[in-house]
mmCIF file of C-alpha atoms in Angstrom:
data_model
loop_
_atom_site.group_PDB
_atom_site.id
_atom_site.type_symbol
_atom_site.label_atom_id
_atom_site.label_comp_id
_atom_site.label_asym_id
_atom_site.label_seq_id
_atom_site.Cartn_x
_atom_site.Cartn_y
_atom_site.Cartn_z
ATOM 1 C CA UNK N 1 -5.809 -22.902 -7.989
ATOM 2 C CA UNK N 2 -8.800 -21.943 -5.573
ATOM 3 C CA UNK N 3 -8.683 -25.070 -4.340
ATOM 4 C CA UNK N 4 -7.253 -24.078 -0.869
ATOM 5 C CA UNK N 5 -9.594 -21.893 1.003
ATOM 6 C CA UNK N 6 -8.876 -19.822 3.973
ATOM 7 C CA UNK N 7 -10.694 -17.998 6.295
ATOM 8 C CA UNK N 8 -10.851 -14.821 7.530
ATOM 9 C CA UNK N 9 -8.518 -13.196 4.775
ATOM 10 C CA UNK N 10 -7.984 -10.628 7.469
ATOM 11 C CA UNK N 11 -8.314 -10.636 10.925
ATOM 12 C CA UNK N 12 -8.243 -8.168 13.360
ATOM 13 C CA UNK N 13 -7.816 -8.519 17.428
ATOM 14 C CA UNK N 14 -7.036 -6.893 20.313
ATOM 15 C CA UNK N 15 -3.916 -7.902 23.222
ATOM 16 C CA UNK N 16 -5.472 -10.560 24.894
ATOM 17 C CA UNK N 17 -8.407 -12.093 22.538
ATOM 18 C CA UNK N 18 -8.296 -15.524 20.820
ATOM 19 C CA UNK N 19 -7.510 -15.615 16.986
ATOM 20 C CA UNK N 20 -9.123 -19.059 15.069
ATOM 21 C CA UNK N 21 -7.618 -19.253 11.392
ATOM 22 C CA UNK N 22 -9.316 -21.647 9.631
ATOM 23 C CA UNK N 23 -8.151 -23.761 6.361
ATOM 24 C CA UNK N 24 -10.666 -26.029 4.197
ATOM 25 C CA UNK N 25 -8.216 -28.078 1.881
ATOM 26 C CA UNK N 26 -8.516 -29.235 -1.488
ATOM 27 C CA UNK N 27 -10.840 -31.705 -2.589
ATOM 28 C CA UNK N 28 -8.909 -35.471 -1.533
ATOM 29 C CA UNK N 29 -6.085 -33.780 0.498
ATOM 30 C CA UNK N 30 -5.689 -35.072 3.563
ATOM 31 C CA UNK N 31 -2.481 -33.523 4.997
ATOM 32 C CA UNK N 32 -2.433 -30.020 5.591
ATOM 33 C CA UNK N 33 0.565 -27.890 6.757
ATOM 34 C CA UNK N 34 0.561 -23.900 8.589
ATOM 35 C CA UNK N 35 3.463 -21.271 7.637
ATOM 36 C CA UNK N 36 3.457 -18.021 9.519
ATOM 37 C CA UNK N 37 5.119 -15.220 7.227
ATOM 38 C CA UNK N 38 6.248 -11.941 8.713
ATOM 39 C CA UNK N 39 8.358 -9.036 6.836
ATOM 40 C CA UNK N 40 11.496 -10.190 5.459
ATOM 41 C CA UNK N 41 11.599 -13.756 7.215
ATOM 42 C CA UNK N 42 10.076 -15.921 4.635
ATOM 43 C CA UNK N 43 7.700 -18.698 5.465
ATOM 44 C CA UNK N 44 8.354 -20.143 8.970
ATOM 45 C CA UNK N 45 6.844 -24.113 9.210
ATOM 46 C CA UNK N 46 4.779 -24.170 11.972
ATOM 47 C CA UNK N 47 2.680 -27.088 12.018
ATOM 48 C CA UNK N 48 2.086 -30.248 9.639
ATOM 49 C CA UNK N 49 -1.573 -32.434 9.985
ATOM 50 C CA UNK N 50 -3.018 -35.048 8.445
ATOM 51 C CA UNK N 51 -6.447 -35.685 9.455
ATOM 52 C CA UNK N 52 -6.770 -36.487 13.280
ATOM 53 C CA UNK N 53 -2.967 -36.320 13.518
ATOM 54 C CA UNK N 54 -0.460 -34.175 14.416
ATOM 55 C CA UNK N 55 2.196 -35.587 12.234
ATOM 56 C CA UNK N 56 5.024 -32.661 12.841
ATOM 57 C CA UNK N 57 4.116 -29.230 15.040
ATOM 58 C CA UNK N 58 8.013 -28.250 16.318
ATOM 59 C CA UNK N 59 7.520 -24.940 14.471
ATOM 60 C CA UNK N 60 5.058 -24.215 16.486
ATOM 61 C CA UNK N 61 5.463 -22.153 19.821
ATOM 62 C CA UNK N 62 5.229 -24.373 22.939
ATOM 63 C CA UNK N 63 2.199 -21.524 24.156
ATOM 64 C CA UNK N 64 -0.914 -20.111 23.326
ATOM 65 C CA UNK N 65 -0.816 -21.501 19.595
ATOM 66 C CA UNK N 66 -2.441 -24.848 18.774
ATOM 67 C CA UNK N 67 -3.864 -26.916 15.622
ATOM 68 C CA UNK N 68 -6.359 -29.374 14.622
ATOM 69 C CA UNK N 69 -7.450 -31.087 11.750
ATOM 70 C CA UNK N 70 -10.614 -32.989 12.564
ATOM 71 C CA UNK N 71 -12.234 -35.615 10.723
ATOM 72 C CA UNK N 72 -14.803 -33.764 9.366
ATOM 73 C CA UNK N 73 -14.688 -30.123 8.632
ATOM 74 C CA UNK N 74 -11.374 -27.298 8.369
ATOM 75 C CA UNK N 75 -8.436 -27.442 9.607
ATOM 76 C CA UNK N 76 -8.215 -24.718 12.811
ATOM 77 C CA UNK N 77 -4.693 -22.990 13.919
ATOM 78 C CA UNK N 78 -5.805 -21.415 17.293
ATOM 79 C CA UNK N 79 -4.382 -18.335 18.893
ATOM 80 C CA UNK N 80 -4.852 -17.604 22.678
ATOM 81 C CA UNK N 81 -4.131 -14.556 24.479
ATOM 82 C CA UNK N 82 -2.994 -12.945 21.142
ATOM 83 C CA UNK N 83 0.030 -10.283 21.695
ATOM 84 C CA UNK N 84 1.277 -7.535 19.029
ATOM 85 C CA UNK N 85 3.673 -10.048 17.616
ATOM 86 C CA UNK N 86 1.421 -12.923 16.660
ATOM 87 C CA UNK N 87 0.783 -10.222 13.426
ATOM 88 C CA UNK N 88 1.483 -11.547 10.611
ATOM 89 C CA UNK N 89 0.643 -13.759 7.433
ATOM 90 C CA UNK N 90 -0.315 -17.118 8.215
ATOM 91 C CA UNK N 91 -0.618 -19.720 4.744
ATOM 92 C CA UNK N 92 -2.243 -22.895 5.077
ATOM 93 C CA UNK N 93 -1.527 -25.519 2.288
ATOM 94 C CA UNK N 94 -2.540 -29.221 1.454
ATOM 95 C CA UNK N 95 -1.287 -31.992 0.009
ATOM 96 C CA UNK N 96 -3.129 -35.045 -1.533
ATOM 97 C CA UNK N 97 -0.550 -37.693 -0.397
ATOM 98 C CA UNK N 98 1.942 -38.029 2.252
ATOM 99 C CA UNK N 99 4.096 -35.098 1.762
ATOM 100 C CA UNK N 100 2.466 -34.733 -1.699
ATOM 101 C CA UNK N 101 5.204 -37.104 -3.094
ATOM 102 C CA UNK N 102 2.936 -37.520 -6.109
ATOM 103 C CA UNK N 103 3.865 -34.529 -7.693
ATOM 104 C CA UNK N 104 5.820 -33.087 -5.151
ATOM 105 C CA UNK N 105 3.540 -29.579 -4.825
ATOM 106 C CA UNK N 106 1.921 -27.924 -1.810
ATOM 107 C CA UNK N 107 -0.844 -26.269 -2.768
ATOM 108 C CA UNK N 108 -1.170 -22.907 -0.768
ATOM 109 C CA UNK N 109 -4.519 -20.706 0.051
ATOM 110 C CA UNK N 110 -4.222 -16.967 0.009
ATOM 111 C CA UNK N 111 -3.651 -16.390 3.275
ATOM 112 C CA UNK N 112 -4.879 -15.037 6.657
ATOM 113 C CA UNK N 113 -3.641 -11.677 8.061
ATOM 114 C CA UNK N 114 -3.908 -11.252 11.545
ATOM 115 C CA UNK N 115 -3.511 -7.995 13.255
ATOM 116 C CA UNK N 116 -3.271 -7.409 16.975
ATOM 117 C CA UNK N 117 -4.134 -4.237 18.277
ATOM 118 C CA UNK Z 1 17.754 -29.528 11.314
ATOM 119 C CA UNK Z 2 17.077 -28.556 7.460
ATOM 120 C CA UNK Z 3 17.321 -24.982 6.945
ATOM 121 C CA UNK Z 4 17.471 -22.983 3.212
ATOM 122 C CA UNK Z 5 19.395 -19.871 2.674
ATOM 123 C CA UNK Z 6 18.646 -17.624 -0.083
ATOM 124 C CA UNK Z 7 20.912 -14.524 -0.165
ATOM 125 C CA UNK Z 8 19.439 -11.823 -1.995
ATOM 126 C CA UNK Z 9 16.212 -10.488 -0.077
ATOM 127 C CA UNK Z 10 15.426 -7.911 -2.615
ATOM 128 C CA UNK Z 11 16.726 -8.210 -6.693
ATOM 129 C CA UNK Z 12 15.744 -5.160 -8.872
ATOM 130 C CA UNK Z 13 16.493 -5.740 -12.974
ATOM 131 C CA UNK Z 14 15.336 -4.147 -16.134
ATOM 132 C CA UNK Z 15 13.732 -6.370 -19.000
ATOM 133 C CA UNK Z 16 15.471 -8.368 -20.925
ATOM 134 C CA UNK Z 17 18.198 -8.460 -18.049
ATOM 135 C CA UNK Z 18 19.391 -11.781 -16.809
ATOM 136 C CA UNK Z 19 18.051 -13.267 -13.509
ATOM 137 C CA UNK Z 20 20.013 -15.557 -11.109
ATOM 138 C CA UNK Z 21 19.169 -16.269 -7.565
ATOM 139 C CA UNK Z 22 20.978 -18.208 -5.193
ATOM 140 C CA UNK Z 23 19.661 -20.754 -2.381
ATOM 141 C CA UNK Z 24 21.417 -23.193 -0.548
ATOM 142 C CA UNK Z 25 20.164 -25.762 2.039
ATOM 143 C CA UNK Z 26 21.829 -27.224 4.780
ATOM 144 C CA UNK Z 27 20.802 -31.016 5.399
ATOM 145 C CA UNK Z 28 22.480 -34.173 5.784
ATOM 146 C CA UNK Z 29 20.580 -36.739 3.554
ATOM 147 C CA UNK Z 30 19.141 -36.614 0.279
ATOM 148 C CA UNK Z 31 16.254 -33.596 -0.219
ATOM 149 C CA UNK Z 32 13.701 -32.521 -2.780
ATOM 150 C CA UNK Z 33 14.571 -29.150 -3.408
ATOM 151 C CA UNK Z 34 11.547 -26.783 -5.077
ATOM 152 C CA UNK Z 35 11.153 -22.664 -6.281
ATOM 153 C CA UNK Z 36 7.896 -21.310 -5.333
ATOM 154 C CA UNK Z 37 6.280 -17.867 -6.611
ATOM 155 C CA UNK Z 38 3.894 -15.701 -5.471
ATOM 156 C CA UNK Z 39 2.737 -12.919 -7.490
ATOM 157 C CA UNK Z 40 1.612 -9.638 -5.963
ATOM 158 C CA UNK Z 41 -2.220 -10.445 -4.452
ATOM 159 C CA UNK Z 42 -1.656 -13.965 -5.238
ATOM 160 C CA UNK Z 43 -1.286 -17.476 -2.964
ATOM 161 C CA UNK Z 44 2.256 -19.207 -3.954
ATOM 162 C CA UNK Z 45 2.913 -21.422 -6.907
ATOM 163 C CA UNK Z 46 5.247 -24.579 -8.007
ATOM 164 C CA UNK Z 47 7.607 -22.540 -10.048
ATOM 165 C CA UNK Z 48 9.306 -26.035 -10.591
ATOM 166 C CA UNK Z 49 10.852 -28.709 -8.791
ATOM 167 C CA UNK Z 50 13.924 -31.436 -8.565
ATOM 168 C CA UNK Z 51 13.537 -35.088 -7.220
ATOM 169 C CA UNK Z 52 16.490 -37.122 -8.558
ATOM 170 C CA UNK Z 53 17.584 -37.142 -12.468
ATOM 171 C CA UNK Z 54 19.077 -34.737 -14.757
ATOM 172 C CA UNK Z 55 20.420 -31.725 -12.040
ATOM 173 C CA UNK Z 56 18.990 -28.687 -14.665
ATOM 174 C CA UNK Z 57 15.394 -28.888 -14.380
ATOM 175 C CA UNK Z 58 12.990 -26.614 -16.391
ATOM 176 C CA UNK Z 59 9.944 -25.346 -15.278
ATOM 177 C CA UNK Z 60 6.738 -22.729 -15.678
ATOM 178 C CA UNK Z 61 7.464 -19.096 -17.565
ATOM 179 C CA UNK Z 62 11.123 -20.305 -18.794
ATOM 180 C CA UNK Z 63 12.461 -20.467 -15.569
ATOM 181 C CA UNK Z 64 15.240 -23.036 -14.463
ATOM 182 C CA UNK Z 65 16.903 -24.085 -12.209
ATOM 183 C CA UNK Z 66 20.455 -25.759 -11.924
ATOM 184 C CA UNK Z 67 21.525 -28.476 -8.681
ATOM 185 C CA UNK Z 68 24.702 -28.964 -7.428
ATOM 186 C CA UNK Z 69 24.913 -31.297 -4.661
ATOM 187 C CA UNK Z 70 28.605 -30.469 -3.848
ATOM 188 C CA UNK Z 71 27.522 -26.988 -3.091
ATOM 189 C CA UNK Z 72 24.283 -27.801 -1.411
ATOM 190 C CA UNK Z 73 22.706 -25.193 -4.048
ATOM 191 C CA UNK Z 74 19.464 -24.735 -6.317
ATOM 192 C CA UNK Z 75 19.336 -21.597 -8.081
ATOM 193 C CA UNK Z 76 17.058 -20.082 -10.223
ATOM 194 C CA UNK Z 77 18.034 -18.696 -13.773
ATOM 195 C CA UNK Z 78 15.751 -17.016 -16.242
ATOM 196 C CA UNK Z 79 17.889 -15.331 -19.482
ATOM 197 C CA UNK Z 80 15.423 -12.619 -19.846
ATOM 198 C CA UNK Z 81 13.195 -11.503 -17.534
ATOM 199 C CA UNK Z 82 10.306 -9.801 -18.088
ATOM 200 C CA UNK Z 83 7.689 -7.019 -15.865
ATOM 201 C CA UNK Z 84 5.539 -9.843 -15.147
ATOM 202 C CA UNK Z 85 7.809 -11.667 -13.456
ATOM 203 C CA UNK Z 86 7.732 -8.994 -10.459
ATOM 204 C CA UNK Z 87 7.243 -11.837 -7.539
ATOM 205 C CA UNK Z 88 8.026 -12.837 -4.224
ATOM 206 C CA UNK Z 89 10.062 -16.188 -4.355
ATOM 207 C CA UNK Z 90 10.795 -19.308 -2.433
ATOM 208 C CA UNK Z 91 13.532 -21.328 -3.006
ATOM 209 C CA UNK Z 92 12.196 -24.870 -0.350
ATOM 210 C CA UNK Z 93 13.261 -27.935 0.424
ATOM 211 C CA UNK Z 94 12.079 -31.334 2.119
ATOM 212 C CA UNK Z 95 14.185 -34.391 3.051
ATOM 213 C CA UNK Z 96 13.083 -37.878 1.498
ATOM 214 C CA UNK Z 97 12.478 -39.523 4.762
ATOM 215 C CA UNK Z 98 11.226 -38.333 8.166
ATOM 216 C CA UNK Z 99 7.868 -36.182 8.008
ATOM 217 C CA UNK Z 100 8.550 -34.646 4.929
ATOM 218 C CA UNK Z 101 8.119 -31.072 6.362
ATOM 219 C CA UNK Z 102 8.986 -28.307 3.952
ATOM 220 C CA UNK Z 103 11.424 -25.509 4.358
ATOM 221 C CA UNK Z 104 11.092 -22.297 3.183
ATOM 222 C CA UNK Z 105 14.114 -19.462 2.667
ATOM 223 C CA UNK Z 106 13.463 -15.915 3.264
ATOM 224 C CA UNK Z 107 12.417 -15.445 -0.352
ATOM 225 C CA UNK Z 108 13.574 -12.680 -2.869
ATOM 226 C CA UNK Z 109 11.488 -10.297 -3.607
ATOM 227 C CA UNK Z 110 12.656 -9.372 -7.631
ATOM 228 C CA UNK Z 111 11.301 -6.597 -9.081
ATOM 229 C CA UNK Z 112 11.326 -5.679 -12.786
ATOM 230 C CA UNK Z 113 11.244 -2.407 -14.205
ATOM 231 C CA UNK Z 114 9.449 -1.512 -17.872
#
């Protein structure tokens, strides 16, 4: 599956700086959720989208973080005023249905690493 | 809230061996439950995954995986593993009503020696 595409796969920043992760879905999805992964604490839900809607975001931090899925174009998880711990692995995946209850499966990019200097 | 447990953050077996490992959820209603892989360098995977029907559901690379709603649990069984199945996995879960968010566990990172 290369269906998923995200962009940058890594991503490097300094205290301070914005961070813009962006997510192109597959071909007919329309909902699109973020995971943030750091060592040994799986993948934490942060935000689920369909396309002009924020559907569910209370994973994500009330500050600095933010996400949009606009009618045309990626999806965009923003990161303001980026501090040390915002590191980490952050997945985007899509599904083609509401909650992908057609077959159940989230289909997952490879990732964007972001490191804050 | 919905929230997945999966106990064993790192599983290291030779081939052949046997592979169990445990996740339970915590959630009030009824749930989809799912394992996902991810391979070393890879993006994650549907492993395989349980709606409603027959509890033991097979999936991908002989991999199964048993649920028991009395103990809120979905494990993953392989008889005999083998070096390829060195992986990084999620045991997830989403509830049948609501906004259908998914829940990850920590996931086990199994590792299988030649």
């Amino acid at each position: 599956n290369a269906g998923v595409m995200q962009n940058p796969r890594h991503l490097v920043r300094r205290r301070g700086q914005e961070a813009r992760l962006r997510c192109s879905p597959m071909k007919g999805h329309s909902h699109v959720y973020w995971y943030r992964q750091l060592p040994e604490e799986g993948l934490k839900f942060m935000v689920y989208l369909q396309k002009e809607n924020i559907i569910d975001e209370s994973g994500m931090p009330k500050e600095r973080f933010s996400a949009e899925f606009p009618k045309e174009g990626p999806s965009i998880l923003r990161i303001q005023q980026v501090v040390r711990g915002d590191s980490a692995a952050y997945f985007c995946a899509s599904s083609p249905s509401f909650s992908g209850f057609d077959t159940g499966e989230l289909f997952f990019g490879e990732g964007s690493r972001l490191t804050v200097l | 809230a919905q929230s997945v447990s999966q106990h064993n953050h790192h599983v290291i077996l030779s081939e052949a061996a046997s592979l169990e490992l445990g996740c339970n959820y915590s959630y009030g209603g009824t749930v989809n439950l799912f394992w996902y892989v991810q391979y070393p360098g890879q993006h994650l995977q549907l492993l395989l995954k349980y709606f409603s029907g027959d509890p033991l559901v097979k999936g991908i690379k002989g991999f199964e995986a048993e649920f028991i709603k009395s103990k809120f649990s979905f494990n993953l069984r392989k008889p005999s593993v083998q070096w390829s199945d060195t992986a990084e996995y999620f045991c997830a879960v989403t509830a049948t009503s609501g906004t259908y968010k998914y829940i990850f566990g920590t996931g086990t990172r199994l590792k299988v020696l030649a």
